[in-house]
GROMACS .gro file of C-alpha atoms in nm:
model
  274
    1MET     CA    1   1.985  -0.847   3.963
    2ARG     CA    2   1.678  -0.808   3.743
    3GLN     CA    3   1.662  -0.501   3.526
    4GLY     CA    4   1.353  -0.286   3.518
    5VAL     CA    5   1.184  -0.180   3.195
    6GLN     CA    6   1.260   0.189   3.249
    7GLY     CA    7   1.616   0.180   3.391
    8SER     CA    8   1.935  -0.008   3.440
    9ALA     CA    9   1.991  -0.262   3.714
   10ASP     CA   10   2.253  -0.067   3.906
   11THR     CA   11   2.175   0.303   3.882
   12GLY     CA   12   1.815   0.330   3.767
   13THR     CA   13   1.933   0.543   3.475
   14PRO     CA   14   1.678   0.554   3.189
   15TRP     CA   15   1.760   0.367   2.864
   16ALA     CA   16   1.797   0.697   2.677
   17ALA     CA   17   2.024   0.853   2.940
   18THR     CA   18   2.344   1.004   2.798
   19ALA     CA   19   2.579   1.058   3.095
   20SER     CA   20   2.783   0.760   3.215
   21ALA     CA   21   3.022   0.917   3.469
   22ALA     CA   22   3.109   1.256   3.611
   23GLU     CA   23   3.366   1.444   3.406
   24PRO     CA   24   3.693   1.538   3.580
   25VAL     CA   25   3.709   1.893   3.709
   26GLN     CA   26   3.951   2.105   3.507
   27PRO     CA   27   4.216   2.287   3.715
   28ALA     CA   28   4.190   2.662   3.725
   29ALA     CA   29   4.403   2.840   3.467
   30PRO     CA   30   4.700   3.036   3.603
   31ALA     CA   31   4.641   3.405   3.647
   32GLY     CA   32   4.695   3.602   3.332
   33SER     CA   33   4.683   3.301   3.106
   34ALA     CA   34   4.415   3.243   2.847
   35ARG     CA   35   4.194   2.944   2.911
   36VAL     CA   36   4.148   2.719   2.608
   37PRO     CA   37   3.805   2.550   2.607
   38GLN     CA   38   3.820   2.174   2.574
   39GLN     CA   39   3.618   2.015   2.295
   40ALA     CA   40   3.319   1.815   2.409
   41GLY     CA   41   3.401   1.449   2.443
   42ALA     CA   42   3.777   1.507   2.409
   43VAL     CA   43   4.012   1.290   2.608
   44ARG     CA   44   4.373   1.380   2.690
   45GLY     CA   45   4.597   1.242   2.420
   46GLU     CA   46   4.306   1.191   2.176
   47HIS     CA   47   4.327   1.330   1.824
   48THR     CA   48   4.021   1.557   1.804
   49HIS     CA   49   4.082   1.844   1.564
   50SER     CA   50   3.830   1.859   1.275
   51GLU     CA   51   3.641   1.558   1.422
   52PRO     CA   52   3.282   1.589   1.547
   53PRO     CA   53   3.213   1.466   1.898
   54ALA     CA   54   3.123   1.098   1.913
   55PRO     CA   55   2.749   1.038   1.957
   56LEU     CA   56   2.640   0.895   2.288
   57LEU     CA   57   2.465   0.563   2.229
   58PRO     CA   58   2.165   0.445   2.430
   59ARG     CA   59   2.197   0.129   2.630
   60ALA     CA   60   2.097  -0.187   2.445
   61ARG     CA   61   1.746  -0.307   2.523
   62PRO     CA   62   1.711  -0.665   2.641
   63VAL     CA   63   1.575  -0.912   2.387
   64ILE     CA   64   1.247  -1.056   2.508
   65GLN     CA   65   1.180  -1.407   2.382
   66ARG     CA   66   0.812  -1.492   2.382
   67ALA     CA   67   0.563  -1.664   2.157
   68SER     CA   68   0.339  -1.443   1.949
   69VAL     CA   69  -0.011  -1.494   2.081
   70ARG     CA   70  -0.149  -1.288   1.797
   71GLY     CA   71   0.032  -1.505   1.541
   72GLN     CA   72  -0.097  -1.825   1.698
   73ILE     CA   73  -0.452  -1.692   1.703
   74LEU     CA   74  -0.420  -1.579   1.341
   75ASP     CA   75  -0.309  -1.929   1.237
   76ALA     CA   76  -0.596  -2.084   1.433
   77LEU     CA   77  -0.852  -1.849   1.277
   78ARG     CA   78  -0.720  -1.919   0.928
   79ALA     CA   79  -0.748  -2.292   0.991
   80ALA     CA   80  -1.103  -2.249   1.126
   81LEU     CA   81  -1.191  -2.044   0.820
   82VAL     CA   82  -1.066  -2.308   0.574
   83ALA     CA   83  -1.225  -2.591   0.775
   84GLY     CA   84  -1.560  -2.415   0.767
   85ASP     CA   85  -1.579  -2.362   1.143
   86LEU     CA   86  -1.611  -1.989   1.072
   87ARG     CA   87  -1.910  -1.986   0.843
   88PRO     CA   88  -1.954  -1.732   0.561
   89GLY     CA   89  -2.209  -1.465   0.648
   90GLU     CA   90  -2.184  -1.520   1.024
   91VAL     CA   91  -2.069  -1.245   1.263
   92TYR     CA   92  -1.815  -1.333   1.533
   93SER     CA   93  -1.714  -1.112   1.824
   94ALA     CA   94  -1.359  -1.092   1.956
   95PRO     CA   95  -1.460  -1.157   2.322
   96VAL     CA   96  -1.652  -1.473   2.231
   97LEU     CA   97  -1.368  -1.604   2.016
   98GLY     CA   98  -1.125  -1.511   2.291
   99GLU     CA   99  -1.314  -1.734   2.535
  100ARG     CA  100  -1.300  -2.013   2.280
  101PHE     CA  101  -0.923  -1.989   2.248
  102GLY     CA  102  -0.863  -1.911   2.614
  103VAL     CA  103  -0.713  -1.567   2.554
  104SER     CA  104  -0.821  -1.206   2.591
  105ALA     CA  105  -1.014  -1.027   2.319
  106THR     CA  106  -0.716  -0.812   2.217
  107PRO     CA  107  -0.506  -1.067   2.020
  108VAL     CA  108  -0.824  -1.203   1.862
  109ARG     CA  109  -0.927  -0.855   1.751
  110GLU     CA  110  -0.581  -0.789   1.607
  111ALA     CA  111  -0.584  -1.120   1.420
  112MET     CA  112  -0.933  -1.055   1.282
  113GLN     CA  113  -0.820  -0.713   1.164
  114GLN     CA  114  -0.543  -0.884   0.970
  115LEU     CA  115  -0.800  -1.117   0.814
  116ALA     CA  116  -1.002  -0.809   0.723
  117LEU     CA  117  -0.700  -0.670   0.539
  118GLU     CA  118  -0.673  -1.001   0.353
  119GLY     CA  119  -1.039  -0.985   0.257
  120ALA     CA  120  -1.154  -1.287   0.457
  121VAL     CA  121  -1.378  -1.093   0.696
  122GLU     CA  122  -1.531  -0.748   0.720
  123VAL     CA  123  -1.574  -0.527   1.023
  124VAL     CA  124  -1.925  -0.488   1.162
  125PRO     CA  125  -1.925  -0.184   1.396
  126ASN     CA  126  -2.020  -0.263   1.756
  127ARG     CA  127  -2.071  -0.630   1.673
  128GLY     CA  128  -1.754  -0.793   1.552
  129PHE     CA  129  -1.642  -0.943   1.222
  130ARG     CA  130  -1.850  -1.102   0.947
  131VAL     CA  131  -1.699  -1.380   0.736
  132VAL     CA  132  -1.717  -1.271   0.374
  133GLU     CA  133  -1.956  -1.465   0.150
  134ARG     CA  134  -1.799  -1.561  -0.181
  135GLY     CA  135  -1.946  -1.694  -0.501
  136VAL     CA  136  -1.823  -1.935  -0.766
  137ARG     CA  137  -1.729  -1.648  -0.997
  138GLU     CA  138  -1.479  -1.501  -0.749
  139LEU     CA  139  -1.321  -1.842  -0.702
  140ALA     CA  140  -1.288  -1.888  -1.078
  141GLU     CA  141  -1.132  -1.543  -1.112
  142LEU     CA  142  -0.873  -1.627  -0.847
  143ALA     CA  143  -0.788  -1.950  -1.030
  144GLU     CA  144  -0.745  -1.758  -1.356
  145VAL     CA  145  -0.510  -1.504  -1.199
  146ARG     CA  146  -0.307  -1.778  -1.033
  147ALA     CA  147  -0.270  -1.958  -1.366
  148LEU     CA  148  -0.157  -1.638  -1.539
  149ILE     CA  149   0.116  -1.596  -1.278
  150GLU     CA  150   0.229  -1.951  -1.209
  151VAL     CA  151   0.205  -2.134  -1.541
  152PRO     CA  152   0.476  -1.927  -1.717
  153VAL     CA  153   0.698  -1.961  -1.408
  154MET     CA  154   0.649  -2.339  -1.398
  155LEU     CA  155   0.738  -2.369  -1.766
  156ARG     CA  156   1.053  -2.161  -1.718
  157LEU     CA  157   1.155  -2.369  -1.418
  158ALA     CA  158   1.095  -2.689  -1.617
  159ARG     CA  159   1.355  -2.570  -1.869
  160THR     CA  160   1.618  -2.455  -1.619
  161VAL     CA  161   1.598  -2.644  -1.288
  162PRO     CA  162   1.805  -2.966  -1.271
  163ALA     CA  163   1.641  -3.295  -1.177
  164GLU     CA  164   1.815  -3.316  -0.839
  165ARG     CA  165   1.644  -2.994  -0.724
  166TRP     CA  166   1.305  -3.140  -0.811
  167ALA     CA  167   1.395  -3.449  -0.611
  168GLU     CA  168   1.419  -3.225  -0.305
  169MET     CA  169   1.051  -3.137  -0.354
  170ARG     CA  170   0.939  -3.500  -0.349
  171PRO     CA  171   0.890  -3.520   0.031
  172LEU     CA  172   0.669  -3.209   0.019
  173ALA     CA  173   0.455  -3.358  -0.257
  174GLU     CA  174   0.418  -3.684  -0.065
  175ALA     CA  175   0.327  -3.485   0.247
  176THR     CA  176   0.031  -3.331   0.062
  177VAL     CA  177  -0.098  -3.682  -0.015
  178ARG     CA  178  -0.077  -3.780   0.351
  179ALA     CA  179  -0.246  -3.456   0.455
  180ALA     CA  180  -0.525  -3.510   0.203
  181SER     CA  181  -0.582  -3.864   0.329
  182THR     CA  182  -0.682  -3.723   0.669
  183GLY     CA  183  -0.980  -3.552   0.507
  184CYS     CA  184  -0.905  -3.234   0.702
  185ARG     CA  185  -0.925  -2.938   0.465
  186ALA     CA  186  -0.722  -2.711   0.693
  187THR     CA  187  -0.438  -2.964   0.723
  188TYR     CA  188  -0.433  -3.020   0.348
  189ALA     CA  189  -0.452  -2.646   0.274
  190GLU     CA  190  -0.136  -2.578   0.474
  191SER     CA  191   0.055  -2.866   0.314
  192ASP     CA  192  -0.064  -2.763  -0.033
  193ARG     CA  193   0.058  -2.405   0.013
  194ARG     CA  194   0.392  -2.530   0.145
  195PHE     CA  195   0.450  -2.735  -0.171
  196HIS     CA  196   0.355  -2.454  -0.410
  197ARG     CA  197   0.565  -2.205  -0.213
  198ALA     CA  198   0.872  -2.430  -0.232
  199VAL     CA  199   0.836  -2.479  -0.607
  200LEU     CA  200   0.788  -2.110  -0.681
  201SER     CA  201   1.080  -2.020  -0.453
  202LEU     CA  202   1.310  -2.178  -0.712
  203SER     CA  203   1.234  -1.876  -0.932
  204GLY     CA  204   1.429  -1.656  -0.690
  205ASN     CA  205   1.151  -1.396  -0.702
  206GLU     CA  206   1.029  -1.337  -0.346
  207GLN     CA  207   0.766  -1.085  -0.455
  208LEU     CA  208   0.613  -1.341  -0.688
  209VAL     CA  209   0.612  -1.602  -0.411
  210GLN     CA  210   0.432  -1.369  -0.171
  211ILE     CA  211   0.169  -1.262  -0.425
  212ALA     CA  212   0.107  -1.620  -0.536
  213GLU     CA  213   0.070  -1.740  -0.177
  214ASP     CA  214  -0.181  -1.465  -0.098
  215LEU     CA  215  -0.390  -1.565  -0.399
  216HIS     CA  216  -0.356  -1.932  -0.303
  217ARG     CA  217  -0.474  -1.867   0.052
  218ARG     CA  218  -0.777  -1.671  -0.071
  219ALA     CA  219  -0.861  -1.951  -0.313
  220GLN     CA  220  -0.887  -2.193  -0.019
  221TRP     CA  221  -1.163  -2.005   0.163
  222PRO     CA  222  -1.493  -2.196   0.143
  223LEU     CA  223  -1.799  -2.077  -0.042
  224ALA     CA  224  -2.120  -1.982   0.136
  225GLY     CA  225  -2.312  -2.290   0.248
  226GLY     CA  226  -2.041  -2.524   0.116
  227GLY     CA  227  -2.172  -2.486  -0.241
  228PRO     CA  228  -2.005  -2.651  -0.538
  229GLY     CA  229  -1.667  -2.558  -0.392
  230PHE     CA  230  -1.694  -2.807  -0.106
  231ARG     CA  231  -1.447  -3.090  -0.151
  232GLY     CA  232  -1.436  -3.417   0.037
  233ARG     CA  233  -1.149  -3.651   0.114
  234ALA     CA  234  -1.147  -3.818  -0.230
  235ASP     CA  235  -1.123  -3.481  -0.404
  236LEU     CA  236  -0.837  -3.372  -0.180
  237VAL     CA  237  -0.644  -3.695  -0.243
  238ALA     CA  238  -0.690  -3.662  -0.619
  239ASP     CA  239  -0.572  -3.302  -0.600
  240ALA     CA  240  -0.265  -3.401  -0.397
  241HIS     CA  241  -0.162  -3.672  -0.645
  242GLU     CA  242  -0.140  -3.399  -0.911
  243HIS     CA  243   0.161  -3.266  -0.720
  244THR     CA  244   0.359  -3.587  -0.763
  245ALA     CA  245   0.258  -3.609  -1.129
  246LEU     CA  246   0.370  -3.250  -1.178
  247LEU     CA  247   0.712  -3.329  -1.029
  248ASP     CA  248   0.750  -3.623  -1.269
  249ALA     CA  249   0.676  -3.395  -1.564
  250LEU     CA  250   0.916  -3.128  -1.437
  251VAL     CA  251   1.196  -3.383  -1.400
  252ALA     CA  252   1.129  -3.509  -1.755
  253ARG     CA  253   1.107  -3.147  -1.881
  254ASP     CA  254   0.784  -3.237  -2.058
  255LEU     CA  255   0.645  -2.886  -2.106
  256ASP     CA  256   0.315  -2.999  -2.257
  257VAL     CA  257   0.238  -3.220  -1.958
  258VAL     CA  258   0.348  -2.948  -1.716
  259ARG     CA  259   0.116  -2.698  -1.885
  260ALA     CA  260  -0.176  -2.944  -1.883
  261LEU     CA  261  -0.128  -3.051  -1.522
  262VAL     CA  262  -0.099  -2.697  -1.389
  263GLY     CA  263  -0.405  -2.596  -1.591
  264GLU     CA  264  -0.606  -2.886  -1.451
  265HIS     CA  265  -0.482  -2.811  -1.101
  266PHE     CA  266  -0.604  -2.454  -1.117
  267ALA     CA  267  -0.929  -2.560  -1.281
  268GLY     CA  268  -0.985  -2.771  -0.971
  269ALA     CA  269  -0.897  -2.468  -0.760
  270GLY     CA  270  -1.165  -2.275  -0.943
  271ALA     CA  271  -1.412  -2.535  -0.822
  272GLY     CA  272  -1.288  -2.503  -0.464
  273GLY     CA  273  -0.969  -2.704  -0.469
  274ALA     CA  274  -0.607  -2.621  -0.404
   0.00000   0.00000   0.00000
């Protein structure tokens, strides 16, 4: 029998209901005897002195398995942003985007509000959301901050991580090359973040990984009008090959090469790369 949202299947009792069965009626005390009140929740034969009554637990709620529409829309909007389908300076309404994705305006609005928190768009009252226009200076600043965070971590990992752990990263590095060869910036952006996230995860610092990924994602947003930050297929492939070269240097524990490669990688990011 199917349960309703507000009650159980058999009795209709609300989820927060506390009574499960009627308590037995106590027999009347003999005349002239003193009646001793029974402790709440006590059961005959149960040790109850100095113990508080057991709390009555609510019934367990059923686990509802369903895909997150909001999460799917957020991923799609992020991909459209990186690919340039959502153009800097343009205003997009939730209902129009909802029609595009075949969903209602609500999950689109929620996803766009998340992008607003990330700094990708800004709210335009009564109109929708405007994609933020960024300049070369902001991109260069993001690259500088990423280098300040990641370069010391990479050098530390080069000294401490054994070669076999770096070998586990090889498929991810090769995947970035394949993604870059498609020429799709959104596909490459996702693969690029996956590689960097896996490498930084070896530090064991989850806070660092989250901060670095947020900076990385922001660095992948396109500049207004394409600008000098626009990168074609050849640029993406060259950027991806830096990942495999970096792994080689990390395996060899060549700190000078690691420092140079990471610096070049972020210099490319400052021009609109990874």
